Structure formats: structure tokens, C-alpha cells
Short mmCIF file of C-alpha atoms (C1' of nucleotides) in Angstrom, two decimals:
data_model
loop_
_atom_site.label_atom_id
_atom_site.label_comp_id
_atom_site.label_asym_id
_atom_site.label_seq_id
_atom_site.Cartn_x
_atom_site.Cartn_y
_atom_site.Cartn_z
CA MET A 669 24.99 -22.18 27.72
CA ALA A 670 26.80 -21.53 24.52
CA LYS A 671 25.21 -24.70 23.18
CA ASN A 672 21.63 -23.13 23.67
CA GLN A 673 22.24 -20.47 20.85
CA PRO A 674 22.46 -22.82 17.88
CA LYS A 675 19.20 -24.61 18.85
CA LEU A 676 17.46 -21.13 19.15
CA GLU A 677 18.70 -20.28 15.60
CA ALA A 678 17.44 -23.41 14.40
CA ASP A 679 14.08 -22.80 15.73
CA LEU A 680 14.05 -19.37 14.40
CA ALA A 681 14.99 -20.74 11.02
CA ASP A 682 12.10 -23.14 10.94
CA ALA A 683 9.58 -20.66 12.16
CA THR A 684 10.75 -18.19 9.48
CA ILE A 685 10.24 -20.76 6.69
CA HIS A 686 6.62 -21.51 8.10
CA ILE A 687 5.81 -18.01 8.12
CA ARG A 688 7.08 -17.42 4.48
CA ASP A 689 4.70 -19.95 3.26
CA HIS A 690 1.58 -19.46 5.62
CA CYS A 691 1.44 -15.67 6.66
CA LEU A 692 -1.94 -14.56 5.44
CA CYS A 693 -0.70 -10.76 6.01
CA LEU A 694 2.39 -11.77 3.49
CA HIS A 695 0.19 -13.20 1.07
CA ALA A 696 -2.32 -10.63 0.94
CA GLN A 697 0.34 -7.81 0.72
CA ARG A 698 1.85 -9.70 -2.44
CA ALA A 699 -1.25 -10.29 -3.94
CA ALA A 700 -2.57 -6.71 -3.54
CA ARG A 701 0.71 -5.47 -4.93
CA ALA A 702 0.44 -7.58 -7.78
CA LEU A 703 -3.04 -6.80 -8.65
CA ALA A 704 -2.68 -3.24 -8.14
CA ARG A 705 0.14 -3.01 -10.60
CA ARG A 706 -1.99 -5.08 -13.07
CA PHE A 707 -5.09 -2.71 -12.98
CA ASP A 708 -2.85 0.29 -12.91
CA ASP A 709 -1.44 -0.78 -16.48
CA ALA A 710 -4.68 -1.62 -17.70
CA LEU A 711 -6.27 1.80 -16.53
CA ARG A 712 -3.40 4.05 -17.18
CA PRO A 713 -4.83 5.02 -20.77
CA HIS A 714 -7.84 6.68 -18.73
CA GLY A 715 -5.46 8.41 -16.45
CA ILE A 716 -6.61 6.72 -13.19
CA THR A 717 -5.05 4.11 -10.71
CA SER A 718 -6.75 0.94 -9.57
CA GLY A 719 -7.39 2.70 -6.18
CA GLN A 720 -8.80 5.66 -7.90
CA PHE A 721 -10.95 3.44 -9.91
CA SER A 722 -12.35 1.76 -6.69
CA LEU A 723 -13.11 5.02 -5.04
CA LEU A 724 -14.85 6.49 -8.16
CA ASN A 725 -16.78 3.36 -8.31
CA VAL A 726 -17.99 3.85 -4.71
CA LEU A 727 -19.03 7.25 -5.09
CA ASN A 728 -21.15 6.45 -8.18
CA ARG A 729 -24.44 6.72 -6.29
CA ARG A 730 -27.50 8.99 -6.49
CA GLU A 731 -27.17 10.26 -3.54
CA PRO A 732 -23.84 11.80 -1.87
CA VAL A 733 -22.00 10.00 0.64
CA ALA A 734 -19.96 11.20 3.63
CA MET A 735 -16.53 10.22 4.20
CA GLY A 736 -16.66 7.86 7.05
CA PRO A 737 -18.69 5.26 5.55
CA VAL A 738 -16.68 5.58 2.39
CA ALA A 739 -13.45 5.02 4.40
CA LYS A 740 -15.15 2.02 6.12
CA PHE A 741 -16.22 0.42 3.07
CA LEU A 742 -12.82 0.46 1.67
CA ALA A 743 -11.12 -0.49 5.19
CA MET A 744 -9.16 2.53 4.87
CA ASP A 745 -7.93 5.25 7.37
CA ARG A 746 -10.05 8.25 7.16
CA SER A 747 -7.03 10.73 6.87
CA THR A 748 -5.87 7.99 3.77
CA LEU A 749 -9.37 8.81 2.09
CA THR A 750 -8.77 12.66 2.49
CA ALA A 751 -5.33 12.15 0.71
CA ASN A 752 -6.66 9.99 -1.86
CA LEU A 753 -9.56 12.43 -2.84
CA LYS A 754 -7.13 15.29 -3.66
CA PRO A 755 -6.07 14.33 -7.03
CA LEU A 756 -9.48 13.22 -8.03
CA GLU A 757 -10.88 16.57 -7.12
CA ARG A 758 -7.76 18.14 -8.84
CA GLN A 759 -8.70 16.32 -11.99
CA GLY A 760 -12.31 17.43 -11.43
CA LEU A 761 -13.53 13.59 -11.09
CA VAL A 762 -15.23 14.30 -7.82
CA SER A 763 -16.41 17.16 -5.72
CA ILE A 764 -16.42 17.60 -2.02
CA GLU A 765 -19.02 19.81 -0.48
CA VAL A 766 -19.70 20.82 3.28
CA ASP A 767 -22.77 19.36 4.37
CA PRO A 768 -25.26 22.00 5.33
CA GLU A 769 -27.11 19.32 7.63
CA ASP A 770 -24.05 19.08 9.57
CA ARG A 771 -21.06 21.42 8.73
CA ARG A 772 -18.29 18.97 10.28
CA SER A 773 -19.07 16.50 7.53
CA ARG A 774 -18.47 16.47 3.80
CA LYS A 775 -20.50 15.07 0.87
CA LEU A 776 -18.74 13.47 -1.91
CA LEU A 777 -20.08 13.31 -5.19
CA ILE A 778 -18.78 12.14 -8.67
CA THR A 779 -18.89 14.46 -11.25
CA THR A 780 -20.28 14.25 -14.88
CA GLU A 781 -16.61 14.20 -15.90
CA GLY A 782 -15.64 11.50 -13.47
CA ARG A 783 -18.59 9.52 -14.52
CA LYS A 784 -17.34 9.79 -17.91
CA VAL A 785 -14.02 8.42 -17.04
CA LEU A 786 -15.81 5.68 -14.95
CA ARG A 787 -17.80 4.36 -17.85
CA ALA A 788 -14.79 4.02 -19.86
CA ALA A 789 -12.74 2.26 -17.26
CA VAL A 790 -15.48 -0.21 -16.39
CA GLY A 791 -15.01 -1.65 -19.85
CA VAL A 792 -11.47 -2.07 -19.13
CA TRP A 793 -12.19 -3.49 -15.57
CA LYS A 794 -14.37 -6.34 -17.19
CA HIS A 795 -11.91 -7.22 -19.82
CA GLU A 796 -9.02 -7.33 -17.30
CA HIS A 797 -11.02 -9.26 -14.53
CA ALA A 798 -12.32 -11.97 -16.68
CA ALA A 799 -8.68 -12.40 -17.95
CA LEU A 800 -7.49 -12.69 -14.21
CA GLU A 801 -10.22 -14.94 -13.05
CA SER A 802 -9.53 -17.15 -15.87
CA GLU A 803 -5.68 -17.08 -15.40
CA ILE A 804 -5.64 -17.95 -11.60
CA GLY A 805 -7.12 -21.17 -12.25
CA VAL A 806 -8.97 -21.36 -8.99
CA ASP A 807 -12.52 -20.84 -7.79
CA PRO A 808 -12.46 -17.15 -7.03
CA GLU A 809 -15.63 -17.69 -4.87
CA PRO A 810 -13.64 -18.77 -1.89
CA LEU A 811 -11.15 -16.49 -2.34
CA ARG A 812 -13.58 -13.58 -2.38
CA ALA A 813 -15.20 -15.03 0.82
CA GLY A 814 -11.98 -15.26 2.50
CA LEU A 815 -10.85 -11.71 1.66
CA ARG A 816 -14.56 -10.40 2.91
CA ALA A 817 -14.01 -12.36 6.20
CA ILE A 818 -10.65 -10.30 6.81
CA ALA A 819 -11.76 -6.83 5.79
CA MET B 155 -30.85 11.01 -27.99
CA ALA B 156 -31.88 12.63 -24.88
CA LYS B 157 -33.58 9.23 -23.84
CA ASN B 158 -30.44 7.47 -24.40
CA GLN B 159 -28.37 9.22 -21.26
CA PRO B 160 -30.68 7.53 -18.56
CA LYS B 161 -30.16 3.87 -19.79
CA LEU B 162 -26.50 4.60 -19.79
CA GLU B 163 -26.77 5.61 -16.37
CA ALA B 164 -28.70 2.84 -15.38
CA ASP B 165 -26.17 0.36 -16.89
CA LEU B 166 -23.27 2.12 -15.21
CA ALA B 167 -24.97 1.78 -11.86
CA ASP B 168 -25.35 -1.90 -12.23
CA ALA B 169 -21.69 -2.23 -13.15
CA THR B 170 -20.57 -0.28 -10.35
CA ILE B 171 -22.60 -2.33 -7.87
CA HIS B 172 -21.40 -5.91 -9.63
CA ILE B 173 -17.81 -4.27 -9.14
CA ARG B 174 -18.09 -3.28 -5.45
CA ASP B 175 -19.17 -6.85 -4.80
CA HIS B 176 -16.67 -8.89 -7.06
CA CYS B 177 -13.40 -7.15 -7.78
CA LEU B 178 -10.73 -9.12 -6.73
CA CYS B 179 -8.33 -5.93 -6.83
CA LEU B 180 -10.68 -4.11 -4.33
CA HIS B 181 -11.25 -6.94 -2.06
CA ALA B 182 -7.44 -7.60 -2.03
CA GLN B 183 -6.60 -3.84 -1.07
CA ARG B 184 -9.06 -3.99 1.65
CA ALA B 185 -7.85 -7.33 3.39
CA ALA B 186 -4.17 -6.08 2.80
CA ARG B 187 -4.91 -2.82 4.75
CA ALA B 188 -6.67 -4.38 7.41
CA LEU B 189 -4.32 -7.20 7.83
CA ALA B 190 -1.15 -4.54 7.81
CA ARG B 191 -2.96 -2.48 10.48
CA ARG B 192 -3.59 -5.62 12.64
CA PHE B 193 -0.19 -6.68 12.43
CA ASP B 194 1.30 -3.24 12.43
CA ASP B 195 -0.57 -2.82 15.86
CA ALA B 196 0.83 -5.89 17.16
CA LEU B 197 4.30 -5.79 16.16
CA ARG B 198 4.56 -2.00 17.34
CA PRO B 199 6.10 -2.93 20.71
CA HIS B 200 8.98 -4.28 18.90
CA GLY B 201 9.48 -0.99 16.82
CA ILE B 202 8.80 -2.80 13.37
CA THR B 203 6.04 -2.85 11.11
CA SER B 204 4.21 -6.04 9.41
CA GLY B 205 6.25 -5.14 5.99
CA GLN B 206 9.34 -4.90 8.01
CA PHE B 207 8.58 -8.04 9.57
CA SER B 208 7.88 -9.99 6.44
CA LEU B 209 11.16 -8.46 5.04
CA LEU B 210 13.39 -9.39 7.96
CA ASN B 211 11.79 -12.87 7.92
CA VAL B 212 12.78 -13.28 4.22
CA LEU B 213 16.21 -12.19 5.12
CA ASN B 214 16.86 -14.74 8.14
CA ARG B 215 18.75 -17.10 5.72
CA ARG B 216 22.21 -18.72 6.22
CA GLU B 217 23.38 -17.09 3.02
CA PRO B 218 22.94 -13.57 1.99
CA VAL B 219 20.54 -12.79 -0.64
CA ALA B 220 20.46 -10.12 -3.65
CA MET B 221 17.62 -7.67 -4.14
CA GLY B 222 16.30 -9.00 -7.32
CA PRO B 223 14.75 -12.38 -5.58
CA VAL B 224 13.77 -10.63 -2.74
CA ALA B 225 11.81 -8.31 -4.56
CA LYS B 226 10.42 -10.85 -6.78
CA PHE B 227 9.36 -13.07 -3.84
CA LEU B 228 7.69 -10.04 -2.09
CA ALA B 229 5.99 -9.23 -5.51
CA MET B 230 7.44 -5.55 -5.21
CA ASP B 231 9.08 -3.31 -7.26
CA ARG B 232 12.94 -3.41 -6.81
CA SER B 233 12.77 0.44 -6.06
CA THR B 234 10.20 -0.16 -3.28
CA LEU B 235 12.61 -2.62 -1.82
CA THR B 236 15.31 -0.25 -1.86
CA ALA B 237 13.32 2.37 0.07
CA ASN B 238 12.20 -0.17 2.35
CA LEU B 239 15.73 -1.23 3.35
CA LYS B 240 16.44 2.03 4.36
CA PRO B 241 14.75 2.26 7.83
CA LEU B 242 15.77 -1.19 8.61
CA GLU B 243 19.46 -0.51 7.79
CA ARG B 244 19.24 2.79 9.97
CA GLN B 245 18.13 0.66 12.99
CA GLY B 246 20.96 -1.92 12.42
CA LEU B 247 18.65 -4.71 11.71
CA VAL B 248 19.84 -5.29 8.27
CA SER B 249 23.07 -4.59 6.44
CA ILE B 250 23.83 -4.14 2.74
CA GLU B 251 26.89 -4.98 0.99
CA VAL B 252 28.57 -4.80 -2.39
CA ASP B 253 28.66 -8.28 -3.76
CA PRO B 254 32.32 -8.53 -4.64
CA GLU B 255 31.71 -11.15 -7.43
CA ASP B 256 29.29 -8.63 -9.20
CA ARG B 257 29.61 -5.09 -8.00
CA ARG B 258 26.27 -4.17 -9.58
CA SER B 259 24.86 -6.15 -6.90
CA ARG B 260 23.93 -6.01 -3.14
CA LYS B 261 23.95 -8.64 -0.65
CA LEU B 262 21.38 -8.44 1.97
CA LEU B 263 21.96 -9.71 5.49
CA ILE B 264 19.82 -9.83 8.65
CA THR B 265 22.21 -8.47 11.46
CA THR B 266 22.56 -10.13 15.14
CA GLU B 267 20.27 -7.42 16.36
CA GLY B 268 17.84 -8.05 13.49
CA ARG B 269 17.56 -11.47 14.51
CA LYS B 270 17.10 -10.59 18.08
CA VAL B 271 14.06 -8.23 16.93
CA LEU B 272 12.89 -11.00 14.51
CA ARG B 273 12.88 -13.87 17.25
CA ALA B 274 10.73 -11.78 19.45
CA ALA B 275 8.41 -10.67 16.60
CA VAL B 276 7.81 -14.21 15.64
CA GLY B 277 6.32 -14.66 19.09
CA VAL B 278 3.84 -11.99 18.60
CA TRP B 279 3.20 -13.51 14.93
CA LYS B 280 2.25 -16.80 16.19
CA HIS B 281 -0.47 -15.45 18.63
CA GLU B 282 -1.65 -12.94 16.22
CA HIS B 283 -2.05 -15.28 13.24
CA ALA B 284 -3.69 -18.01 15.36
CA ALA B 285 -6.16 -15.51 16.58
CA LEU B 286 -6.65 -14.34 12.99
CA GLU B 287 -7.25 -17.75 11.58
CA SER B 288 -9.83 -18.69 14.28
CA GLU B 289 -11.65 -15.33 13.86
CA ILE B 290 -12.15 -15.35 10.09
CA GLY B 291 -14.34 -18.48 10.19
CA VAL B 292 -13.44 -19.86 6.96
CA ASP B 293 -10.55 -22.44 5.95
CA PRO B 294 -7.63 -20.53 5.54
CA GLU B 295 -6.20 -22.94 2.75
CA PRO B 296 -8.18 -21.99 -0.15
CA LEU B 297 -7.68 -18.46 0.75
CA ARG B 298 -3.79 -18.96 0.93
CA ALA B 299 -4.05 -20.77 -2.59
CA GLY B 300 -6.18 -18.19 -4.27
CA LEU B 301 -3.38 -15.43 -2.89
CA ARG B 302 -0.59 -17.36 -4.22
CA ALA B 303 -2.13 -17.88 -7.45
CA ILE B 304 -2.48 -13.97 -8.07
CA ALA B 305 0.90 -13.19 -6.74
"C1'" DC C 303 39.69 -4.20 -27.82
"C1'" DG C 304 35.62 -1.55 -27.83
"C1'" DG C 305 30.97 0.00 -28.95
"C1'" DA C 306 26.31 -1.57 -28.20
"C1'" DT C 307 23.35 -4.05 -25.10
"C1'" DA C 308 21.89 -6.09 -20.81
"C1'" DT C 309 21.52 -6.09 -15.88
"C1'" DG C 310 21.20 -4.44 -10.99
"C1'" DT C 311 20.24 -0.79 -8.07
"C1'" DT C 312 19.22 3.98 -7.01
"C1'" DT C 313 16.99 8.53 -7.46
"C1'" DT C 314 12.98 11.19 -8.49
"C1'" DG C 315 8.31 12.40 -8.00
"C1'" DA C 316 3.73 11.39 -7.71
"C1'" DT C 317 0.33 8.87 -5.04
"C1'" DA C 318 -0.98 5.69 -0.86
"C1'" DT C 319 -1.04 4.59 4.14
"C1'" DC C 320 -1.15 5.12 8.84
"C1'" DA C 321 -0.92 6.92 13.73
"C1'" DA C 322 -1.06 11.08 16.35
"C1'" DT C 323 -2.52 15.30 16.71
"C1'" DA C 324 -5.24 19.45 15.50
"C1'" DT C 325 -9.15 22.01 14.33
"C1'" DA C 326 -14.20 22.49 13.76
"C1'" DA C 327 -18.88 21.61 14.79
"C1'" DT C 328 -22.38 19.05 17.04
"C1'" DA C 329 -24.26 17.17 21.40
"C1'" DT C 330 -24.62 16.25 26.24
"C1'" DT C 331 -25.18 17.58 30.70
"C1'" DA C 332 -24.47 20.05 34.82
"C1'" DT D 1372 -26.42 28.30 28.85
"C1'" DA D 1373 -21.93 27.20 29.58
"C1'" DA D 1374 -18.56 23.50 29.96
"C1'" DT D 1375 -17.44 19.06 28.32
"C1'" DA D 1376 -17.66 15.19 25.54
"C1'" DT D 1377 -18.45 13.35 21.12
"C1'" DT D 1378 -18.08 13.41 16.13
"C1'" DA D 1379 -16.08 14.50 11.28
"C1'" DT D 1380 -12.41 15.85 8.73
"C1'" DA D 1381 -7.58 17.82 7.95
"C1'" DT D 1382 -2.76 18.12 8.80
"C1'" DT D 1383 2.01 16.40 9.59
"C1'" DG D 1384 5.57 13.10 9.57
"C1'" DA D 1385 7.00 8.62 8.43
"C1'" DT D 1386 7.10 4.61 5.80
"C1'" DA D 1387 5.30 2.15 1.32
"C1'" DT D 1388 4.40 2.12 -3.47
"C1'" DC D 1389 5.22 2.55 -8.41
"C1'" DA D 1390 7.11 4.12 -13.16
"C1'" DA D 1391 10.67 6.21 -15.43
"C1'" DA D 1392 14.91 7.71 -15.79
"C1'" DA D 1393 19.69 7.74 -14.14
"C1'" DC D 1394 23.66 5.21 -12.88
"C1'" DA D 1395 27.04 1.68 -12.41
"C1'" DT D 1396 28.83 -2.43 -13.71
"C1'" DA D 1397 28.84 -6.51 -16.64
"C1'" DT D 1398 28.52 -9.31 -20.99
"C1'" DC D 1399 28.33 -9.52 -25.81
"C1'" DC D 1400 30.16 -9.57 -30.20
"C1'" DG D 1401 32.34 -7.54 -34.43
#
DNA sequence: CGGATATGTTTTGATATCAATATAATATTA
DNA sequence: TAATATTATATTGATATCAAAACATATCCG
């Protein structure tokens, strides 16, 4: 009985080492944090974060979009999208309007000012993303494919 | 002059479509969110989140570790680690002690109770991670390699 | 020894994230 | 048409995330 505990501990130690090395959830969180920090830094001069850049980018369409599809595309909870829109609306980069066709729904639009910020930020993205791809030293395509398969 | 604006708009539209499809930061955030939700769900019966699981897992060592190396391993800001330890400490799963060798430093330790929760959670992880790898339908190795190269 | 510098952690304030719940409006159906 | 169900978003409360600044302790060097 008392002899059993050390064996369980050793098994657990083996498992945790395996998990540290192989857990895709852990590896994805680490990469996501590192990339967010990197692009946050690069975009800081333009007053937006990496997440806000992605959101502005998605909203840059001819026709306004509702929240549901945007949240789904970003693989994000709808309530998170609600929260994320607030600073952008406050800065005047997006506008949120009740859909007259269905008054439960909101139409999301990038503003002229938002497009101006986005245009400048795209320049930063191009530079930074090219640097990233060259730095990682692996073919980015299978990586993108894997990430797409997960989300 | 007036003719210039439509061209800029069209160029921006092309760029934003390219970014939606290719941005590794965006793809990583989406995958990270989807995986966190999935493992949060699976681990909920054990009272911990996916991030807390990863942290407990890292702390499951014979010798206590300082915060710096843990934050670095998790690719996370030190202040984020400080915040993440609080709920775990409150639940009695980890303990934080001043390092007598260097009183600026803290030693992090998983408790017996923490190890008990971890042991149960590892079972969930094995089941869920195997399901994930079979679902994504791509070789997980290049994906892991890419994520490792980023973080 | 003692001031300047470096290192390790915490605090603060802003944004991000989710689940659960609430609110509002549309759609269905009895 | 009225009650019920469904859909779309917002609110609340907890955790997560980071940068900047504050704090505490240690080290360096004059």
C-alpha cells in the first residue's frame, strides 16, 4: 500500500514531462502570447493592438457585417467581441448600428478614420510578418494549415 | 486627385484579404482560443482551467522553481504569472515561499492537493488530446515544430 | 562602506476572455 | 393572435494578459 505512492508519483512525473513537450494547447497559448506581444509592439505607434488590428481588418468590407459571423471567424465568444468593439468605437474606428431589417442584430462598420489607421497598420504588418516568417526557419504553410485545422 | 482614393481602397481591400488568410498572429490567436475553450470544458469537472493545468504541470517537479524561469517557459509576462498563481494558491494547489537564498525571489511548489488534482486532470488531458490529434487530420509534428519556433 | 545599478516580484490600469445569465426582438405554433 | 421557442446581443463576474511604475533586495564599484 505505502509502496504504491512512489510509483504513482513517478508515473505522474513522466506524464507531466510528456505534456510539457507535446500539449498543443500549451504550445498554441505560448505562440499566441509571443506573437501578440510582438505585433502589439510593432503596432503601438498606430495606437492599436494586434487583436484590434485583426478585428479592423475583418471589418474592412464593402458591406457591413453582423456580430455573429465576425465572432465565428475570429473563433471568439460573442460576448468577447462585444467587449472588444468598445475601445474601437470609443476611438471612432468602428461604428455599430442596429440593423433595421432585424432589430436584434447590429451592423459593424469600419469608419473612414478606422480605414486610415488600418492602412498605416497594414504597412507595419507586412514588414513584421515578413520578418517573422524568415526568422522562424520553418515552412509557414504546414503551420498555417495546422492552425486552420484547429480553429 | 479624386481618382486616387478608389485605387488606394482597392489596394487596401486586397491587403486585408491576404492578411485574413495568412496572418500567423491571427491564426495563432484563433487556435489558442479554440483550444483553451475545448480544454477548459474538459477540465471543468476538476475545477481548473487549461491554463491552470499547464501551470500545475510545469510546477510538478521535485525541486521548487522560481517565477522567472516559469514565466519564460510559458512565454508569459512575469506579472501575468503573479496573477495566475493567485487562484491556484487560494485553492491550495500551489504554495509560494520566499527563497531564503535570495529574498527577492519566490519558490513555487505544487502541493499534495495540487498533485492530486493534477493526476486526475492528466487522465482528461490524455483522452482529450488524443481525440484532438485524430480530429485535426494533419500531422501534429510540423505544427508543434512551428509553434515551438515561434515561442 | 555606500551610492549607483541591476534583478525579481508586485501593483495598477487597460484590454481580453469566457460562461452564465439577462434582455430584446423575431419566428413558430397551437 | 397569444404563448412558446429561437436568435442576437449585452451584462456580470471571474480569470488572463501586458506595460509601466513601484518596491524590495542584491550586487557592483569607487
